[in-house]
Structure formats: C-alpha cells, structure tokens
Short mmCIF file of C-alpha atoms and ligand atoms in Angstrom, two decimals:
data_model
loop_
_atom_site.label_atom_id
_atom_site.label_comp_id
_atom_site.label_asym_id
_atom_site.label_seq_id
_atom_site.Cartn_x
_atom_site.Cartn_y
_atom_site.Cartn_z
CA UNK A 275 -80.10 -28.48 -80.33
CA UNK A 276 -81.13 -24.84 -80.27
CA UNK A 277 -79.19 -21.61 -80.07
CA UNK A 278 -80.86 -21.00 -76.67
CA UNK A 279 -78.91 -23.94 -75.30
CA UNK A 280 -75.68 -22.04 -76.05
CA UNK A 281 -76.78 -19.01 -74.05
CA UNK A 282 -78.05 -21.22 -71.21
CA UNK A 283 -74.66 -22.88 -70.93
CA UNK A 284 -72.93 -19.48 -71.18
CA UNK A 285 -75.05 -18.13 -68.28
CA UNK A 286 -74.39 -21.23 -66.22
CA UNK A 287 -70.61 -20.92 -66.88
CA UNK A 288 -70.61 -17.24 -65.95
CA UNK A 289 -72.38 -18.08 -62.67
CA UNK A 290 -69.89 -20.86 -61.88
CA UNK A 291 -66.90 -18.60 -62.66
CA UNK A 292 -68.27 -15.88 -60.38
CA UNK A 293 -69.01 -18.36 -57.59
CA UNK A 294 -65.40 -19.65 -57.48
CA UNK A 295 -63.78 -18.94 -54.10
CA UNK A 296 -60.19 -19.41 -55.16
CA UNK A 297 -58.03 -19.82 -58.26
CA UNK A 298 -58.19 -23.62 -58.11
CA UNK A 299 -62.02 -23.64 -58.05
CA UNK A 300 -62.06 -21.13 -60.90
CA UNK A 301 -59.66 -23.22 -62.95
CA UNK A 302 -61.80 -26.35 -62.37
CA UNK A 303 -64.82 -24.47 -63.79
CA UNK A 304 -62.80 -23.37 -66.79
CA UNK A 305 -61.84 -26.98 -67.47
CA UNK A 306 -65.47 -28.04 -67.01
CA UNK A 307 -66.84 -25.57 -69.59
CA UNK A 308 -63.98 -24.61 -71.90
CA UNK A 309 -61.61 -27.57 -71.52
CA UNK A 310 -60.70 -30.06 -74.25
CA UNK A 311 -63.39 -32.46 -73.03
CA UNK A 312 -65.58 -29.69 -71.60
CA UNK A 313 -69.25 -28.80 -72.18
CA UNK A 314 -68.54 -26.54 -75.17
CA UNK A 315 -66.55 -29.26 -76.92
CA UNK A 316 -69.53 -31.58 -76.34
CA UNK A 317 -71.79 -28.88 -77.75
CA UNK A 318 -69.80 -28.70 -80.96
CA UNK A 319 -70.42 -32.40 -81.56
CA UNK A 320 -74.09 -31.54 -82.21
CA UNK A 321 -73.02 -29.58 -85.28
CA UNK A 322 -73.33 -32.82 -87.26
CA UNK A 323 -77.08 -32.89 -86.63
CA UNK A 324 -77.58 -29.35 -88.02
CA UNK A 325 -78.46 -28.27 -91.54
CA UNK A 326 -75.82 -26.81 -93.87
CA UNK A 327 -77.14 -23.27 -93.27
CA UNK A 328 -77.35 -23.63 -89.48
CA UNK A 329 -73.82 -25.04 -89.06
CA UNK A 330 -71.79 -21.80 -89.56
CA UNK A 331 -74.22 -19.76 -87.47
CA UNK A 332 -74.11 -22.31 -84.68
CA UNK A 333 -70.31 -22.48 -84.81
CA UNK A 334 -70.05 -18.69 -84.71
CA UNK A 335 -72.47 -18.47 -81.74
CA UNK A 336 -70.43 -21.08 -79.80
CA UNK A 337 -67.17 -19.21 -80.54
CA UNK A 338 -68.62 -15.88 -79.39
CA UNK A 339 -69.88 -17.45 -76.16
CA UNK A 340 -66.46 -19.07 -75.57
CA UNK A 341 -64.66 -15.79 -76.23
CA UNK A 342 -66.91 -13.95 -73.72
CA UNK A 343 -66.28 -16.67 -71.13
CA UNK A 344 -62.50 -16.60 -71.67
CA UNK A 345 -62.41 -12.83 -71.16
CA UNK A 346 -64.57 -13.16 -68.06
CA UNK A 347 -62.29 -15.96 -66.79
CA UNK A 348 -59.19 -13.76 -67.16
CA UNK A 349 -60.85 -10.87 -65.28
CA UNK A 350 -62.03 -13.05 -62.41
CA UNK A 351 -58.69 -14.90 -62.32
CA UNK A 352 -56.71 -11.65 -61.93
CA UNK A 353 -59.09 -10.47 -59.16
CA UNK A 354 -58.82 -13.78 -57.27
CA UNK A 355 -55.01 -13.92 -57.67
CA UNK A 356 -54.64 -10.37 -56.33
CA UNK A 357 -56.80 -11.23 -53.36
CA UNK A 358 -54.77 -14.39 -52.70
CA UNK A 359 -51.47 -12.44 -52.86
CA UNK A 360 -52.79 -9.88 -50.37
CA UNK A 361 -53.90 -12.68 -48.04
CA UNK A 362 -50.53 -14.45 -48.33
CA UNK A 363 -48.64 -11.23 -47.67
CA UNK A 364 -50.65 -10.74 -44.51
CA UNK A 365 -49.80 -14.23 -43.28
CA UNK A 366 -46.18 -14.33 -44.44
CA UNK A 367 -45.08 -10.74 -43.82
CA UNK A 368 -42.33 -10.12 -41.24
CA UNK A 369 -43.62 -9.01 -37.88
CA UNK A 370 -41.07 -6.42 -36.81
CA UNK A 371 -42.52 -6.30 -33.31
CA UNK A 372 -41.52 -9.92 -32.57
CA UNK A 373 -38.42 -10.37 -30.37
CA UNK A 374 -35.39 -11.31 -32.50
CA UNK A 375 -33.68 -14.68 -32.37
CA UNK A 376 -30.44 -14.27 -30.41
CA UNK A 377 -27.29 -13.78 -32.49
CA UNK A 378 -24.09 -14.81 -30.77
CA UNK A 379 -21.50 -12.04 -31.01
CA UNK A 380 -17.79 -12.71 -31.17
CA UNK A 381 -15.50 -11.24 -28.51
CA UNK A 382 -11.77 -10.78 -28.04
CA UNK A 383 -9.61 -13.84 -27.40
CA UNK A 384 -8.21 -13.84 -23.82
CA UNK A 385 -4.73 -13.12 -25.21
CA UNK A 386 -6.06 -10.02 -26.96
CA UNK A 387 -8.10 -9.04 -23.91
CA UNK A 388 -5.09 -9.25 -21.60
CA UNK A 389 -2.88 -7.42 -24.13
CA UNK A 390 -5.37 -4.56 -24.39
CA UNK A 391 -5.62 -4.36 -20.61
CA UNK A 392 -1.82 -4.19 -20.19
CA UNK A 393 -1.50 -1.58 -22.95
CA UNK A 394 -4.19 0.57 -21.33
CA UNK A 395 -2.52 0.45 -17.91
CA UNK A 396 0.91 1.38 -19.24
CA UNK A 397 -0.53 4.04 -21.57
CA UNK A 398 -1.37 5.92 -18.36
CA UNK A 399 2.40 6.15 -17.71
CA UNK A 400 2.98 7.54 -21.21
CA UNK A 401 3.80 4.30 -23.05
CA UNK A 402 2.59 3.88 -26.63
CA UNK A 403 2.37 0.80 -28.79
CA UNK A 404 4.78 -0.39 -31.53
CA UNK A 405 4.59 -3.53 -33.63
CA UNK A 406 7.36 -5.27 -35.53
CA UNK A 407 7.86 -8.02 -38.11
CA UNK A 408 7.35 -11.66 -37.13
CA UNK A 409 10.26 -12.71 -39.33
CA UNK A 410 13.28 -10.88 -38.04
CA UNK A 411 16.81 -10.45 -39.28
CA UNK A 412 19.35 -12.17 -37.04
CA UNK A 413 20.66 -8.67 -36.31
CA UNK A 414 17.42 -7.51 -34.65
CA UNK A 415 16.52 -10.73 -32.82
CA UNK A 416 20.08 -11.37 -31.55
CA UNK A 417 23.08 -9.33 -32.72
CA UNK A 418 21.89 -5.80 -31.78
CA UNK A 419 20.53 -7.17 -28.51
CA UNK A 420 24.08 -8.09 -27.59
CA UNK A 421 23.65 -11.78 -28.42
CA UNK A 422 26.50 -12.47 -30.86
CA UNK A 423 26.73 -15.62 -32.99
CA UNK A 424 27.87 -18.65 -30.98
CA UNK A 425 26.96 -16.85 -27.74
CA UNK A 426 25.51 -19.41 -25.29
CA UNK A 427 22.54 -17.05 -24.67
CA UNK A 428 21.18 -18.07 -28.10
CA UNK A 429 20.45 -21.48 -26.58
CA UNK A 430 18.14 -19.81 -24.02
CA UNK A 431 15.62 -19.39 -26.82
CA UNK A 432 15.08 -22.38 -29.07
CA UNK A 433 14.93 -20.68 -32.42
CA UNK A 434 12.95 -21.46 -35.58
CA UNK A 435 15.23 -20.45 -38.46
CA UNK A 436 13.70 -19.21 -41.72
CA UNK A 437 17.07 -19.14 -43.48
CA UNK A 438 20.67 -18.33 -42.48
CA UNK A 439 19.90 -14.66 -41.82
CA UNK A 440 16.24 -14.72 -40.74
CA UNK A 441 14.39 -16.22 -37.77
CA UNK A 442 10.81 -16.26 -36.47
CA UNK A 443 11.31 -13.72 -33.69
CA UNK A 444 11.87 -15.49 -30.39
CA UNK A 445 10.85 -12.48 -28.26
CA UNK A 446 9.49 -8.95 -28.65
CA UNK A 447 12.83 -7.37 -27.71
CA UNK A 448 13.73 -6.71 -31.40
CA UNK A 449 10.99 -4.05 -31.30
CA UNK A 450 13.28 -2.16 -28.88
CA UNK A 451 15.97 -2.02 -31.57
CA UNK A 452 13.57 -0.85 -34.32
CA UNK A 453 12.45 1.92 -32.00
CA UNK A 454 15.98 2.92 -30.90
CA UNK A 455 17.09 3.07 -34.55
CA UNK A 456 14.06 4.90 -35.91
CA UNK A 457 13.03 7.27 -33.11
CA UNK A 458 14.60 9.94 -30.96
CA UNK A 459 14.65 9.70 -27.14
CA UNK A 460 13.07 10.30 -24.73
CA UNK A 461 11.00 7.17 -25.48
CA UNK A 462 8.38 5.13 -23.70
CA UNK A 463 7.29 2.34 -25.97
CA UNK A 464 5.47 -0.97 -25.74
CA UNK A 465 6.11 -3.78 -28.21
CA UNK A 466 3.70 -6.69 -28.41
CA UNK A 467 2.71 -9.62 -30.58
CA UNK A 468 3.42 -13.23 -31.48
CA UNK A 469 6.76 -14.85 -30.72
CA UNK A 470 7.97 -18.36 -31.56
CA UNK A 471 10.16 -20.93 -29.85
CA UNK A 472 10.71 -24.61 -30.40
CA UNK A 473 9.13 -25.39 -27.04
CA UNK A 474 5.94 -27.22 -26.02
CA UNK A 475 4.62 -28.55 -22.69
CA UNK A 476 2.03 -27.73 -20.00
CA UNK A 477 3.52 -24.25 -19.50
CA UNK A 478 5.23 -23.59 -22.87
CA UNK A 479 3.86 -23.05 -26.38
CA UNK A 480 5.77 -22.89 -29.67
CA UNK A 481 3.70 -19.81 -30.62
CA UNK A 482 2.94 -17.47 -27.75
CA UNK A 483 2.72 -13.72 -27.09
CA UNK A 484 4.84 -11.23 -25.22
CA UNK A 485 4.61 -7.61 -24.24
CA UNK A 486 7.70 -5.51 -23.87
CA UNK A 487 8.20 -2.10 -22.33
CA UNK A 488 11.16 0.22 -22.90
CA UNK A 489 11.83 3.60 -21.34
CA UNK A 490 14.78 5.71 -22.58
CA UNK A 491 15.36 9.00 -20.78
CA UNK A 492 17.87 10.93 -18.64
CA UNK A 493 18.92 9.51 -15.24
CA UNK A 494 16.93 6.28 -15.47
CA UNK A 495 17.49 3.86 -12.59
CA UNK A 496 16.42 0.44 -11.29
CA UNK A 497 14.15 2.35 -8.88
CA UNK A 498 12.20 3.76 -11.86
CA UNK A 499 11.91 0.25 -13.29
CA UNK A 500 10.70 -1.19 -10.01
CA UNK A 501 8.23 1.67 -9.52
CA UNK A 502 6.83 1.13 -13.02
CA UNK A 503 6.42 -2.62 -12.57
CA UNK A 504 4.93 -2.27 -9.07
CA UNK A 505 2.36 0.17 -10.42
CA UNK A 506 1.56 -2.19 -13.28
CA UNK A 507 1.24 -5.28 -11.03
CA UNK A 508 -1.19 -3.53 -8.67
CA UNK A 509 -3.29 -2.19 -11.53
CA UNK A 510 -3.38 -5.49 -13.43
CA UNK A 511 -3.67 -8.09 -10.66
CA UNK A 512 -5.13 -6.00 -7.83
CA UNK A 513 -3.93 -3.62 -5.16
CA UNK A 514 -1.82 -4.84 -2.27
CA UNK A 515 0.30 -7.24 -4.33
CA UNK A 516 4.06 -6.96 -3.84
CA UNK A 517 6.77 -7.06 -6.51
CA UNK A 518 10.25 -8.45 -6.07
CA UNK A 519 13.33 -8.60 -8.31
CA UNK A 520 15.67 -11.61 -8.35
CA UNK A 521 19.11 -11.24 -9.97
CA UNK A 522 19.16 -12.81 -13.42
CA UNK A 523 20.85 -12.56 -16.79
CA UNK A 524 19.74 -11.17 -20.13
CA UNK A 525 22.46 -10.06 -22.59
CA UNK A 526 20.48 -6.91 -23.43
CA UNK A 527 20.02 -5.66 -19.86
CA UNK A 528 22.58 -4.96 -17.13
CA UNK A 529 21.80 -5.47 -14.33
CA UNK A 530 19.02 -7.96 -15.12
CA UNK A 531 16.23 -9.31 -12.96
CA UNK A 532 13.50 -11.91 -12.96
CA UNK A 533 10.33 -10.19 -11.84
CA UNK A 534 8.05 -11.91 -9.32
CA UNK A 535 4.80 -10.69 -7.84
CA UNK A 536 3.04 -12.04 -4.76
CA UNK A 537 0.65 -14.75 -5.92
CA UNK A 538 -2.66 -13.08 -6.88
CA UNK A 539 -4.60 -16.30 -6.21
CA UNK A 540 -3.52 -16.93 -2.57
CA UNK A 541 -2.25 -13.36 -1.92
CA UNK A 542 1.14 -14.74 -0.91
CA UNK A 543 -0.08 -17.42 1.51
CA UNK A 544 0.92 -20.35 -0.74
CA UNK A 545 -1.16 -22.39 -3.19
CA UNK A 546 -0.72 -24.84 -6.06
CA UNK A 547 -0.29 -22.04 -8.66
CA UNK A 548 2.71 -20.52 -6.82
CA UNK A 549 3.90 -23.97 -5.67
CA UNK A 550 3.42 -22.83 -2.07
CA UNK A 551 6.12 -20.16 -2.42
CA UNK A 552 3.72 -17.22 -2.28
CA UNK A 553 5.53 -15.70 -5.29
CA UNK A 554 5.00 -16.06 -8.99
CA UNK A 555 7.34 -15.14 -11.85
CA UNK A 556 5.90 -12.77 -14.43
CA UNK A 557 8.84 -11.87 -16.68
CA UNK A 558 12.28 -10.37 -17.10
CA UNK A 559 13.58 -6.83 -16.79
CA UNK A 560 16.67 -4.68 -16.35
CA UNK A 561 18.56 -1.53 -17.31
CA UNK A 562 19.35 -1.38 -21.02
CA UNK A 563 22.85 -2.69 -21.65
CA UNK A 564 25.16 0.06 -23.01
CA UNK A 565 26.13 -2.34 -25.84
CA UNK A 566 22.53 -2.22 -27.08
CA UNK A 567 22.64 1.59 -27.21
CA UNK A 568 25.98 1.38 -29.05
CA UNK A 569 24.59 -1.09 -31.65
CA UNK A 570 21.67 1.24 -32.41
CA UNK A 571 23.66 4.48 -32.34
CA UNK A 572 22.07 5.98 -29.21
CA UNK A 573 24.23 8.36 -27.19
CA UNK A 574 24.97 6.56 -23.89
CA UNK A 575 25.37 7.62 -21.07
CA UNK A 576 23.55 10.80 -22.11
CA UNK A 577 20.50 8.54 -22.55
CA UNK A 578 19.85 5.59 -20.30
CA UNK A 579 16.92 3.23 -20.06
CA UNK A 580 15.14 0.22 -18.70
CA UNK A 581 13.18 -2.56 -20.34
CA UNK A 582 10.87 -5.32 -19.21
CA UNK A 583 9.10 -8.21 -20.93
CA UNK A 584 6.18 -10.42 -19.92
CA UNK A 585 4.57 -13.51 -21.41
CA UNK A 586 0.93 -12.63 -22.12
CA UNK A 587 -0.46 -16.17 -21.76
CA UNK A 588 1.40 -16.37 -18.45
CA UNK A 589 -0.19 -13.14 -17.24
CA UNK A 590 -3.63 -14.51 -18.18
CA UNK A 591 -2.90 -17.86 -16.50
CA UNK A 592 -1.99 -16.08 -13.27
CA UNK A 593 -4.89 -13.64 -13.36
CA UNK A 594 -7.59 -16.18 -14.23
CA UNK A 595 -6.08 -19.36 -12.68
CA UNK A 596 -5.91 -21.23 -16.02
CA UNK A 597 -4.52 -24.76 -15.48
CA UNK A 598 -2.91 -25.45 -18.87
CA UNK A 599 -1.35 -22.99 -21.35
CA UNK A 600 -2.39 -25.20 -24.28
CA UNK A 601 -6.01 -24.07 -23.79
CA UNK A 602 -5.13 -20.73 -25.45
CA UNK A 603 -4.51 -21.94 -29.01
CA UNK A 604 -7.13 -24.71 -28.88
CA UNK A 605 -10.03 -22.30 -29.49
CA UNK A 606 -12.49 -24.45 -27.55
CA UNK A 607 -15.58 -22.24 -27.24
CA UNK A 608 -16.29 -23.57 -23.73
CA UNK A 609 -12.95 -22.06 -22.66
CA UNK A 610 -13.20 -18.86 -24.72
CA UNK A 611 -16.78 -18.02 -23.63
CA UNK A 612 -15.55 -17.51 -20.06
CA UNK A 613 -13.78 -14.33 -21.19
CA UNK A 614 -16.79 -12.59 -22.71
CA UNK A 615 -16.77 -9.73 -20.19
C1 FA5 B 150 12.58 -12.75 -22.77
O1 FA5 B 150 12.04 -13.19 -23.77
C2 FA5 B 150 13.12 -11.36 -22.73
N1 FA5 B 150 13.12 -10.81 -24.05
C3 FA5 B 150 12.29 -10.53 -21.75
C4 FA5 B 150 12.95 -9.24 -21.39
C5 FA5 B 150 12.59 -8.09 -22.04
C6 FA5 B 150 13.95 -9.22 -20.40
C7 FA5 B 150 13.21 -6.90 -21.72
C8 FA5 B 150 14.59 -8.04 -20.10
C9 FA5 B 150 14.20 -6.88 -20.74
P1 FA5 B 150 12.13 -14.90 -21.35
O2 FA5 B 150 12.76 -15.84 -22.28
O3 FA5 B 150 12.29 -15.17 -19.90
O4 FA5 B 150 12.63 -13.40 -21.60
O5 FA5 B 150 10.57 -14.81 -21.69
C10 FA5 B 150 9.74 -13.85 -21.04
C11 FA5 B 150 8.42 -14.51 -20.66
O6 FA5 B 150 7.84 -15.13 -21.79
C12 FA5 B 150 8.56 -15.63 -19.64
O7 FA5 B 150 8.56 -15.12 -18.33
C13 FA5 B 150 7.33 -16.46 -19.90
O8 FA5 B 150 6.22 -15.88 -19.23
C14 FA5 B 150 7.10 -16.27 -21.36
N2 FA5 B 150 7.54 -17.46 -22.13
C15 FA5 B 150 8.78 -17.83 -22.45
N3 FA5 B 150 8.78 -18.95 -23.19
C16 FA5 B 150 7.48 -19.29 -23.36
C17 FA5 B 150 6.78 -20.34 -24.06
N4 FA5 B 150 7.43 -21.25 -24.79
N5 FA5 B 150 5.45 -20.37 -23.99
C18 FA5 B 150 4.75 -19.43 -23.30
N6 FA5 B 150 5.33 -18.40 -22.64
C19 FA5 B 150 6.68 -18.33 -22.66
#
C-alpha cells in the first residue's frame, strides 16, 4: 500500500463530492469515503502491513486527506443546502396574485337589522335612542307606569321575577320612566332591547325584543301620534299602507289604542298572514297617562306626550312573511343567511 493510493482516493472522493446533485447524494458519498465502514477506514487497516517508521507517516497522510475532504464536504454541503432552500422557496412561496379563498362574513341578525331600520326611520323625525337595564326595579317596570301592586294589568305580562323588588323587564316602557326622570322635555326618544315574558308558542317567545317611542312636548294630540305612526308604517313596510287605531287599554296611556296597518303581504285584500282580515296588529300606543307624568315629576298639563311600542320580531315577521317566531332565536344559518342584504 503506497502513499499514492491515499491521494488517489482523495481525488476520487473530491470528484464524487463535487458531482453530488443534492444533499442526500453528497451525504451518501461522505458515508462511502469517510464513514465508519468507509474507504478511509478500510485504508487504515493496511497500517498493520507497514513498517514501524512508515506507520506514523501513513497515519498522518490519511488524517490530512480526511481533514481536507471534511472541509470540502462542509463547503459543498452549505452550497447545496442554500440552493435547495432557494428552490423550495420558489415552489412554496405564497402567490399573492392568486384569487383568495372566500371568507364568509358575518352579518346582522334580522332582529338587529329591523331594529336599525326602525331607528333610522324615526331618527328622521328627531327621535334618538336610549337603552335601559334588563333587570328592572318593580317601580320602573310597573309602579311608575301606573301599574300598582295587585293591579290586574300585571297579569297582562307574565313576569319573570328576580327577587321581590326586581323583575326581568317585561316591556321597554320602563325606558320612558328613566328618560322622564333624567331628562328635560321636550323629548323624542326611542327605547329598544330585550324583554322577557313567561310565554312561548308559535307567535310568542319568552325572550323577544321591543321598540318604544315617546314624544313629550306642548299640545301633543292623538293626531300627532297617528301621523307619526302612519309615516313610520309607510316608510318601513312600503307606501300606500293604511294605519288604523282600535280602542284598547294600557295603564300608562290614556286613551290607548292597538295599532293595525293594512297587511303588507296582500295589501289589504286578505291572506293567511292577516287571517283574511286585511289588517295586521303591530303594537300598542296612546297619550301618556297623567299619572305617569306625576310619578316621574313632569309638569302636566304643561307637558303632554304620546308613546307607542312594537314587537320587533313581529315587525320582521310581517315584513318578511316569516311563518314561525321561534326561527329567530334558533340561529339556523339557512334562516339567517336570507337576511344578508
Ligand atoms: C306593551 O308591551 C306596551 N308596553 C306597548 C306600549 C308602549 C303601549 C307604549 C302603549 C305605549 P304589548 O304587551 O301589547 O304592549 O306588547 C307589544 C308588542 O310586543 C305586541 O304587539 C307584540 O308584537 C309583541 N309581543 C308581546 N308579547 C310577545 C311575546 N311573548 N313574543 C314576541 N312578541 C311579543
């Protein structure tokens, strides 16, 4: 075994390293020449056949060749790895010119949509929005609205009691009282939000939504109330619809009326929604009862007023011909998606 053999193998290894096309091929060549069972390890076995003087020189020559090859390997490896990273980045990089995958956007719930629509219509008549607590003192939900304890009118609204003095508000009318107590007339306010009643069937929910309007000013009459509601009905349901008042009773308004509008589906001709009557009930209204002003310390008859209240789900049912009120809280996307626009 001559020293030339070492340089022959070194040259062959260098050639193989340089010929490698990728890091795996390069690694295979490293194993072949420098590995534990590689050609250089084989070479070292010939040491036994050498003389005492030749042995250290041979060993040193093998080690130098190995060192040179290891350095060369590292250089080529870093070049190949860089090239591979560049190639991978080209393949895997994000192509910003591709069309995006569609992302489904959320949209307002029909109750919110209808609320916003009503608020916008009445804002044009100078009404602005107020909110109130969902848990109300008995005083605000009943007492100050002229519904004393043991008054039969309390049975009109099946109440969820929180404790002896607090209820889940059964209507948005308490917002009237907060406004009368905290603000100075003239007032045009809207109160809206969740209300709760122990009630559940095809047209009643235990948790539903109302919107309430209150106008307090000088010389307010039923004609002003009717004019306001007629304007609203035509703007919300469509022009040409009529409004009618039927005598009714609410302790907080006097006189009181149930408000009907001509059926927006059949335009008054008669259909299943209006039960062939041509009319459909949308809420209650009336002139503010002087007792309510007295309870909240407002100077009556210097100030007078009217109020009206609608069920929001009911307004949506009428406008969109929805067959069952229970669809609103179900959150079935097939139902909700119909209100995207
Ligand atoms: C009231 O709640 C009065 N506060 C409205 C009012 C305000 C009258 C201001 C006068 C002046 P009523 O109980 O009728 O009234 O409810 C009003 C509307 O809420 C009804 O016309 C109906 O559309 C809706 N509503 C009532 N109960 C339910 C229920 N359980 N589920 C869904 N909607 C309901």
